[in-house]
PDB file of C-alpha atoms in Angstrom:
ATOM      1  CA  UNK A 847      94.499  86.446 -74.249  1.00  0.00           C
ATOM      2  CA  UNK A 848      91.936  83.814 -75.514  1.00  0.00           C
ATOM      3  CA  UNK A 849      91.682  80.610 -76.989  1.00  0.00           C
ATOM      4  CA  UNK A 850      89.145  78.534 -78.656  1.00  0.00           C
ATOM      5  CA  UNK A 851      88.740  74.852 -77.971  1.00  0.00           C
ATOM      6  CA  UNK A 852      88.919  72.524 -80.971  1.00  0.00           C
ATOM      7  CA  UNK A 853      86.417  70.254 -79.267  1.00  0.00           C
ATOM      8  CA  UNK A 854      83.859  72.796 -78.673  1.00  0.00           C
ATOM      9  CA  UNK A 855      81.950  72.232 -81.626  1.00  0.00           C
ATOM     10  CA  UNK A 856      82.657  68.469 -82.191  1.00  0.00           C
ATOM     11  CA  UNK A 857      79.797  65.998 -81.581  1.00  0.00           C
ATOM     12  CA  UNK A 858      80.626  63.333 -78.702  1.00  0.00           C
ATOM     13  CA  UNK A 859      82.035  60.044 -79.830  1.00  0.00           C
ATOM     14  CA  UNK A 860      79.552  57.507 -78.496  1.00  0.00           C
ATOM     15  CA  UNK A 861      81.420  54.646 -79.673  1.00  0.00           C
ATOM     16  CA  UNK A 862      84.511  55.314 -77.706  1.00  0.00           C
ATOM     17  CA  UNK A 863      82.660  55.740 -74.729  1.00  0.00           C
ATOM     18  CA  UNK A 864      80.849  52.312 -75.150  1.00  0.00           C
ATOM     19  CA  UNK A 865      84.159  50.645 -75.579  1.00  0.00           C
ATOM     20  CA  UNK A 866      85.535  52.135 -72.664  1.00  0.00           C
ATOM     21  CA  UNK A 867      82.724  51.073 -70.466  1.00  0.00           C
ATOM     22  CA  UNK A 868      82.808  47.358 -71.903  1.00  0.00           C
ATOM     23  CA  UNK A 869      86.590  47.089 -71.240  1.00  0.00           C
ATOM     24  CA  UNK A 870      86.149  48.035 -67.686  1.00  0.00           C
ATOM     25  CA  UNK A 871      83.478  45.419 -67.351  1.00  0.00           C
ATOM     26  CA  UNK A 872      85.647  42.892 -68.642  1.00  0.00           C
ATOM     27  CA  UNK A 873      88.435  43.587 -66.030  1.00  0.00           C
ATOM     28  CA  UNK A 874      85.992  43.398 -63.318  1.00  0.00           C
ATOM     29  CA  UNK A 875      84.616  40.084 -64.405  1.00  0.00           C
ATOM     30  CA  UNK A 876      87.854  38.641 -64.757  1.00  0.00           C
ATOM     31  CA  UNK A 877      88.848  39.596 -61.168  1.00  0.00           C
ATOM     32  CA  UNK A 878      85.931  38.128 -59.896  1.00  0.00           C
ATOM     33  CA  UNK A 879      86.607  35.002 -61.569  1.00  0.00           C
ATOM     34  CA  UNK A 880      90.155  34.569 -60.418  1.00  0.00           C
ATOM     35  CA  UNK A 881      90.766  31.870 -57.660  1.00  0.00           C
ATOM     36  CA  UNK A 882      91.279  33.076 -53.973  1.00  0.00           C
ATOM     37  CA  UNK A 883      94.842  33.322 -52.864  1.00  0.00           C
ATOM     38  CA  UNK A 884      95.494  31.885 -49.497  1.00  0.00           C
ATOM     39  CA  UNK A 885      98.831  31.812 -47.509  1.00  0.00           C
ATOM     40  CA  UNK A 886      99.369  28.972 -45.088  1.00  0.00           C
ATOM     41  CA  UNK A 887     101.325  30.149 -41.902  1.00  0.00           C
ATOM     42  CA  UNK A 888     102.796  27.212 -39.928  1.00  0.00           C
ATOM     43  CA  UNK A 889     101.721  27.093 -36.115  1.00  0.00           C
ATOM     44  CA  UNK A 890     104.458  26.016 -33.645  1.00  0.00           C
ATOM     45  CA  UNK A 891     103.654  24.906 -29.989  1.00  0.00           C
ATOM     46  CA  UNK A 892     100.540  23.746 -28.240  1.00  0.00           C
ATOM     47  CA  UNK A 893      97.461  25.935 -28.261  1.00  0.00           C
ATOM     48  CA  UNK A 894      95.328  25.594 -24.841  1.00  0.00           C
ATOM     49  CA  UNK A 895      91.935  26.710 -25.086  1.00  0.00           C
ATOM     50  CA  UNK A 896      90.262  28.012 -22.001  1.00  0.00           C
ATOM     51  CA  UNK A 897      86.359  28.554 -21.448  1.00  0.00           C
ATOM     52  CA  UNK A 898      85.707  32.090 -20.937  1.00  0.00           C
ATOM     53  CA  UNK A 899      82.763  32.978 -18.764  1.00  0.00           C
ATOM     54  CA  UNK A 900      80.765  35.593 -20.173  1.00  0.00           C
ATOM     55  CA  UNK A 901      79.506  37.797 -17.470  1.00  0.00           C
ATOM     56  CA  UNK A 902      75.702  38.089 -17.935  1.00  0.00           C
ATOM     57  CA  UNK A 903      73.438  40.542 -16.274  1.00  0.00           C
ATOM     58  CA  UNK A 904      71.382  38.910 -13.433  1.00  0.00           C
ATOM     59  CA  UNK A 905      67.878  38.160 -14.176  1.00  0.00           C
ATOM     60  CA  UNK A 906      65.313  40.244 -12.516  1.00  0.00           C
ATOM     61  CA  UNK A 907      63.547  38.582  -9.644  1.00  0.00           C
ATOM     62  CA  UNK A 908      60.412  36.747 -10.418  1.00  0.00           C
ATOM     63  CA  UNK A 909      57.468  38.127  -8.289  1.00  0.00           C
ATOM     64  CA  UNK A 910      55.098  35.616  -7.316  1.00  0.00           C
ATOM     65  CA  UNK A 911      51.650  36.657  -7.755  1.00  0.00           C
ATOM     66  CA  UNK A 912      49.387  35.109  -5.198  1.00  0.00           C
ATOM     67  CA  UNK A 913      45.973  34.196  -6.333  1.00  0.00           C
ATOM     68  CA  UNK A 914      43.226  35.827  -4.153  1.00  0.00           C
ATOM     69  CA  UNK A 915      41.519  33.473  -1.594  1.00  0.00           C
ATOM     70  CA  UNK A 916      37.913  33.361  -2.243  1.00  0.00           C
ATOM     71  CA  UNK A 917      35.881  32.228   0.919  1.00  0.00           C
ATOM     72  CA  UNK A 918      33.419  29.761  -0.212  1.00  0.00           C
ATOM     73  CA  UNK A 919      30.658  28.213   2.126  1.00  0.00           C
ATOM     74  CA  UNK A 920      31.161  24.448   2.449  1.00  0.00           C
ATOM     75  CA  UNK A 921      28.258  22.294   1.101  1.00  0.00           C
ATOM     76  CA  UNK A 922      25.554  21.460   3.905  1.00  0.00           C
ATOM     77  CA  UNK A 923      26.154  18.222   5.670  1.00  0.00           C
ATOM     78  CA  UNK A 924      23.275  15.822   5.221  1.00  0.00           C
ATOM     79  CA  UNK A 925      20.703  15.817   8.221  1.00  0.00           C
ATOM     80  CA  UNK A 926      20.242  12.464   9.487  1.00  0.00           C
ATOM     81  CA  UNK A 927      16.690  11.987  11.148  1.00  0.00           C
ATOM     82  CA  UNK A 928      16.914  10.839  14.730  1.00  0.00           C
ATOM     83  CA  UNK A 929      14.180   8.789  16.150  1.00  0.00           C
ATOM     84  CA  UNK A 930      13.847   9.558  19.767  1.00  0.00           C
ATOM     85  CA  UNK A 931      14.119   6.822  22.185  1.00  0.00           C
ATOM     86  CA  UNK A 932      11.261   6.653  24.364  1.00  0.00           C
ATOM     87  CA  UNK A 933      11.578   4.521  27.415  1.00  0.00           C
ATOM     88  CA  UNK A 934       8.370   2.686  28.431  1.00  0.00           C
ATOM     89  CA  UNK A 935       6.958   4.164  31.780  1.00  0.00           C
ATOM     90  CA  UNK A 936       8.100   1.703  34.803  1.00  0.00           C
ATOM     91  CA  UNK A 937       5.150   0.993  37.095  1.00  0.00           C
ATOM     92  CA  UNK A 938       5.960   0.102  40.423  1.00  0.00           C
ATOM     93  CA  UNK A 939       4.107  -2.720  42.172  1.00  0.00           C
ATOM     94  CA  UNK A 940       1.761  -1.495  44.901  1.00  0.00           C
ATOM     95  CA  UNK A 941       2.692  -2.544  48.351  1.00  0.00           C
ATOM     96  CA  UNK A 942       1.351  -5.843  49.410  1.00  0.00           C
ATOM     97  CA  UNK A 943      -2.041  -5.779  51.082  1.00  0.00           C
ATOM     98  CA  UNK A 944      -1.813  -9.459  52.496  1.00  0.00           C
ATOM     99  CA  UNK A 945      -5.371 -10.311  51.288  1.00  0.00           C
ATOM    100  CA  UNK A 946      -6.487 -13.926  50.725  1.00  0.00           C
ATOM    101  CA  UNK A 947      -9.441 -15.498  48.988  1.00  0.00           C
ATOM    102  CA  UNK A 948     -11.754 -18.011  50.433  1.00  0.00           C
ATOM    103  CA  UNK A 949     -15.164 -19.559  49.783  1.00  0.00           C
ATOM    104  CA  UNK A 950     -16.845 -16.697  51.499  1.00  0.00           C
ATOM    105  CA  UNK A 951     -15.069 -13.986  49.852  1.00  0.00           C
ATOM    106  CA  UNK A 952     -11.932 -11.864  49.791  1.00  0.00           C
ATOM    107  CA  UNK A 953     -10.192 -11.113  53.225  1.00  0.00           C
ATOM    108  CA  UNK A 954      -8.238  -8.018  53.293  1.00  0.00           C
ATOM    109  CA  UNK A 955      -5.705  -8.168  56.295  1.00  0.00           C
ATOM    110  CA  UNK A 956      -3.547  -5.407  55.549  1.00  0.00           C
ATOM    111  CA  UNK A 957      -3.185  -2.006  57.571  1.00  0.00           C
ATOM    112  CA  UNK A 958      -6.164  -1.238  59.418  1.00  0.00           C
ATOM    113  CA  UNK A 959      -9.426  -3.353  60.507  1.00  0.00           C
ATOM    114  CA  UNK A 960     -10.029  -6.345  58.745  1.00  0.00           C
ATOM    115  CA  UNK A 961     -12.374  -6.160  56.088  1.00  0.00           C
ATOM    116  CA  UNK A 962     -14.135  -9.119  54.205  1.00  0.00           C
ATOM    117  CA  UNK A 963     -16.097  -8.659  51.000  1.00  0.00           C
ATOM    118  CA  UNK A 964     -18.295 -11.437  50.162  1.00  0.00           C
ATOM    119  CA  UNK A 965     -18.095 -12.859  46.284  1.00  0.00           C
ATOM    120  CA  UNK A 966     -21.196 -13.458  44.374  1.00  0.00           C
ATOM    121  CA  UNK A 967     -20.916 -15.925  41.657  1.00  0.00           C
ATOM    122  CA  UNK A 968     -21.371 -14.634  38.099  1.00  0.00           C
ATOM    123  CA  UNK A 969     -24.172 -16.642  36.301  1.00  0.00           C
ATOM    124  CA  UNK A 970     -23.238 -17.210  32.733  1.00  0.00           C
ATOM    125  CA  UNK A 971     -26.264 -16.344  30.596  1.00  0.00           C
ATOM    126  CA  UNK A 972     -26.905 -18.025  27.253  1.00  0.00           C
ATOM    127  CA  UNK A 973     -29.739 -17.893  24.947  1.00  0.00           C
ATOM    128  CA  UNK A 974     -32.132 -20.761  25.450  1.00  0.00           C
ATOM    129  CA  UNK A 975     -32.791 -23.147  22.551  1.00  0.00           C
ATOM    130  CA  UNK A 976     -36.447 -23.144  21.620  1.00  0.00           C
ATOM    131  CA  UNK A 977     -37.977 -25.747  19.285  1.00  0.00           C
ATOM    132  CA  UNK A 978     -41.546 -25.055  17.937  1.00  0.00           C
ATOM    133  CA  UNK A 979     -44.417 -27.547  18.163  1.00  0.00           C
ATOM    134  CA  UNK A 980     -45.100 -29.720  15.062  1.00  0.00           C
ATOM    135  CA  UNK A 981     -47.238 -32.634  13.982  1.00  0.00           C
ATOM    136  CA  UNK A 982     -46.208 -36.055  15.184  1.00  0.00           C
ATOM    137  CA  UNK A 983     -45.328 -38.105  11.895  1.00  0.00           C
ATOM    138  CA  UNK A 984     -46.197 -41.472  13.683  1.00  0.00           C
ATOM    139  CA  UNK A 985     -49.904 -40.371  13.659  1.00  0.00           C
ATOM    140  CA  UNK A 986     -50.081 -38.552  10.202  1.00  0.00           C
ATOM    141  CA  UNK A 987     -52.785 -40.992   8.989  1.00  0.00           C
ATOM    142  CA  UNK A 988     -54.989 -39.750  11.525  1.00  0.00           C
ATOM    143  CA  UNK A 989     -54.647 -35.930  10.597  1.00  0.00           C
ATOM    144  CA  UNK A 990     -57.439 -35.611   8.052  1.00  0.00           C
ATOM    145  CA  UNK A 991     -61.008 -35.313   9.284  1.00  0.00           C
ATOM    146  CA  UNK A 992     -64.030 -37.081   7.986  1.00  0.00           C
ATOM    147  CA  UNK A 993     -65.753 -35.289   5.057  1.00  0.00           C
ATOM    148  CA  UNK A 994     -69.100 -33.955   6.344  1.00  0.00           C
ATOM    149  CA  UNK A 995     -71.827 -36.199   4.353  1.00  0.00           C
ATOM    150  CA  UNK A 996     -73.992 -33.167   3.480  1.00  0.00           C
ATOM    151  CA  UNK A 997     -71.207 -31.384   1.818  1.00  0.00           C
ATOM    152  CA  UNK A 998     -69.993 -34.521   0.077  1.00  0.00           C
ATOM    153  CA  UNK A 999     -73.309 -35.053  -1.581  1.00  0.00           C
ATOM    154  CA  UNK A1000     -73.340 -31.241  -2.739  1.00  0.00           C
ATOM    155  CA  UNK A1001     -69.929 -31.621  -3.962  1.00  0.00           C
ATOM    156  CA  UNK A1002     -68.590 -28.784  -1.828  1.00  0.00           C
ATOM    157  CA  UNK A1003     -64.753 -28.468  -1.643  1.00  0.00           C
ATOM    158  CA  UNK A1004     -62.537 -26.155   0.360  1.00  0.00           C
ATOM    159  CA  UNK A1005     -59.575 -25.591   2.875  1.00  0.00           C
ATOM    160  CA  UNK A1006     -60.077 -24.479   6.508  1.00  0.00           C
ATOM    161  CA  UNK A1007     -57.371 -22.718   8.585  1.00  0.00           C
ATOM    162  CA  UNK A1008     -57.319 -23.103  12.298  1.00  0.00           C
ATOM    163  CA  UNK A1009     -55.151 -22.304  15.276  1.00  0.00           C
ATOM    164  CA  UNK A1010     -54.200 -25.186  17.813  1.00  0.00           C
ATOM    165  CA  UNK A1011     -52.947 -24.909  21.354  1.00  0.00           C
ATOM    166  CA  UNK A1012     -50.620 -27.968  21.835  1.00  0.00           C
ATOM    167  CA  UNK A1013     -50.192 -29.232  25.505  1.00  0.00           C
ATOM    168  CA  UNK A1014     -47.013 -30.494  26.930  1.00  0.00           C
ATOM    169  CA  UNK A1015     -48.266 -34.153  26.347  1.00  0.00           C
ATOM    170  CA  UNK A1016     -48.549 -33.516  22.517  1.00  0.00           C
ATOM    171  CA  UNK A1017     -52.516 -33.390  22.363  1.00  0.00           C
ATOM    172  CA  UNK A1018     -54.643 -30.616  21.173  1.00  0.00           C
ATOM    173  CA  UNK A1019     -55.831 -28.604  24.174  1.00  0.00           C
ATOM    174  CA  UNK A1020     -57.648 -25.897  22.346  1.00  0.00           C
ATOM    175  CA  UNK A1021     -58.684 -24.958  18.866  1.00  0.00           C
ATOM    176  CA  UNK A1022     -59.591 -21.788  17.082  1.00  0.00           C
ATOM    177  CA  UNK A1023     -61.142 -21.100  13.759  1.00  0.00           C
ATOM    178  CA  UNK A1024     -59.172 -18.575  11.473  1.00  0.00           C
ATOM    179  CA  UNK A1025     -61.013 -18.961   8.050  1.00  0.00           C
ATOM    180  CA  UNK A1026     -63.608 -21.631   6.442  1.00  0.00           C
ATOM    181  CA  UNK A1027     -65.468 -21.553   3.347  1.00  0.00           C
ATOM    182  CA  UNK A1028     -68.479 -23.760   5.158  1.00  0.00           C
ATOM    183  CA  UNK A1029     -69.443 -24.141   8.731  1.00  0.00           C
ATOM    184  CA  UNK A1030     -69.626 -27.842   8.181  1.00  0.00           C
ATOM    185  CA  UNK A1031     -65.893 -28.134   7.440  1.00  0.00           C
ATOM    186  CA  UNK A1032     -64.994 -26.298  10.753  1.00  0.00           C
ATOM    187  CA  UNK A1033     -67.272 -28.263  12.858  1.00  0.00           C
ATOM    188  CA  UNK A1034     -65.857 -31.670  11.474  1.00  0.00           C
ATOM    189  CA  UNK A1035     -62.330 -30.483  11.828  1.00  0.00           C
ATOM    190  CA  UNK A1036     -62.738 -29.177  15.531  1.00  0.00           C
ATOM    191  CA  UNK A1037     -64.151 -32.514  16.758  1.00  0.00           C
ATOM    192  CA  UNK A1038     -61.513 -34.553  15.167  1.00  0.00           C
ATOM    193  CA  UNK A1039     -58.567 -32.647  16.164  1.00  0.00           C
ATOM    194  CA  UNK A1040     -59.620 -32.647  19.898  1.00  0.00           C
ATOM    195  CA  UNK A1041     -59.729 -36.551  19.607  1.00  0.00           C
ATOM    196  CA  UNK A1042     -57.089 -37.797  17.276  1.00  0.00           C
ATOM    197  CA  UNK A1043     -54.356 -35.179  16.365  1.00  0.00           C
ATOM    198  CA  UNK A1044     -51.003 -35.556  18.071  1.00  0.00           C
ATOM    199  CA  UNK A1045     -47.940 -33.210  18.142  1.00  0.00           C
ATOM    200  CA  UNK A1046     -44.406 -33.097  19.247  1.00  0.00           C
ATOM    201  CA  UNK A1047     -44.803 -30.266  21.765  1.00  0.00           C
ATOM    202  CA  UNK A1048     -42.526 -27.217  21.846  1.00  0.00           C
ATOM    203  CA  UNK A1049     -39.449 -27.365  24.143  1.00  0.00           C
ATOM    204  CA  UNK A1050     -37.001 -24.771  25.721  1.00  0.00           C
ATOM    205  CA  UNK A1051     -33.620 -26.233  26.295  1.00  0.00           C
ATOM    206  CA  UNK A1052     -35.310 -29.787  25.996  1.00  0.00           C
ATOM    207  CA  UNK A1053     -38.263 -28.945  28.511  1.00  0.00           C
ATOM    208  CA  UNK A1054     -41.650 -29.076  26.999  1.00  0.00           C
ATOM    209  CA  UNK A1055     -44.037 -26.096  27.049  1.00  0.00           C
ATOM    210  CA  UNK A1056     -47.546 -25.075  25.775  1.00  0.00           C
ATOM    211  CA  UNK A1057     -47.553 -23.205  22.390  1.00  0.00           C
ATOM    212  CA  UNK A1058     -49.987 -22.253  19.658  1.00  0.00           C
ATOM    213  CA  UNK A1059     -49.414 -23.681  16.095  1.00  0.00           C
ATOM    214  CA  UNK A1060     -51.546 -22.883  12.827  1.00  0.00           C
ATOM    215  CA  UNK A1061     -52.696 -25.568  10.456  1.00  0.00           C
ATOM    216  CA  UNK A1062     -54.458 -25.800   7.233  1.00  0.00           C
ATOM    217  CA  UNK A1063     -57.092 -28.513   6.382  1.00  0.00           C
ATOM    218  CA  UNK A1064     -58.106 -29.261   2.732  1.00  0.00           C
ATOM    219  CA  UNK A1065     -61.358 -31.124   1.897  1.00  0.00           C
ATOM    220  CA  UNK A1066     -61.387 -32.461  -1.531  1.00  0.00           C
ATOM    221  CA  UNK A1067     -63.483 -35.124  -3.344  1.00  0.00           C
ATOM    222  CA  UNK A1068     -61.280 -37.638  -5.005  1.00  0.00           C
ATOM    223  CA  UNK A1069     -62.542 -39.542  -8.045  1.00  0.00           C
TER     224      UNK A1069
END
């Protein structure tokens, strides 16, 4: 037996499908828009609340990690320079010898025979004070010898140098010629010096002594 469906060759009704879907959507939206319905149930008696401890798993023990100890060398201590204390040597006094001093020396009267050492006085040596001989200014007007007449007429002039030995009495004991331009000047000077020249003699520590002195005599024609 066989049958043939009447809808086999009919096209689907898209309009009906869309209306159906839209209807169900409106129903769902309306249900969502309705207010919630709550029912109040009265409670009777006293409600006591107790805290409930919730068992917790024990925390794992904390292992303390010790830091490694690193050995470090301590800083060097400052070195203070120490000055050694040197004690001065102690000299012991020698044993007493029992010597005494006297006018005639030192007398050692210690152990043994008596020894006496004479003391020689030490003479203080000082340099002597010496003063040279010089002309006596009290007789300066007698120093110039007379001009030789022959040389004066000739107009001769010159200077003579002599060496005189002065005695302790201040007089010329001896005279020697060093230089002269003319023999007449030397003769006149020698004769005059032995008679008229006066000096202050040289002295040694105040005591006069003989000495030599060098002098120059000039012969000039004035005017």
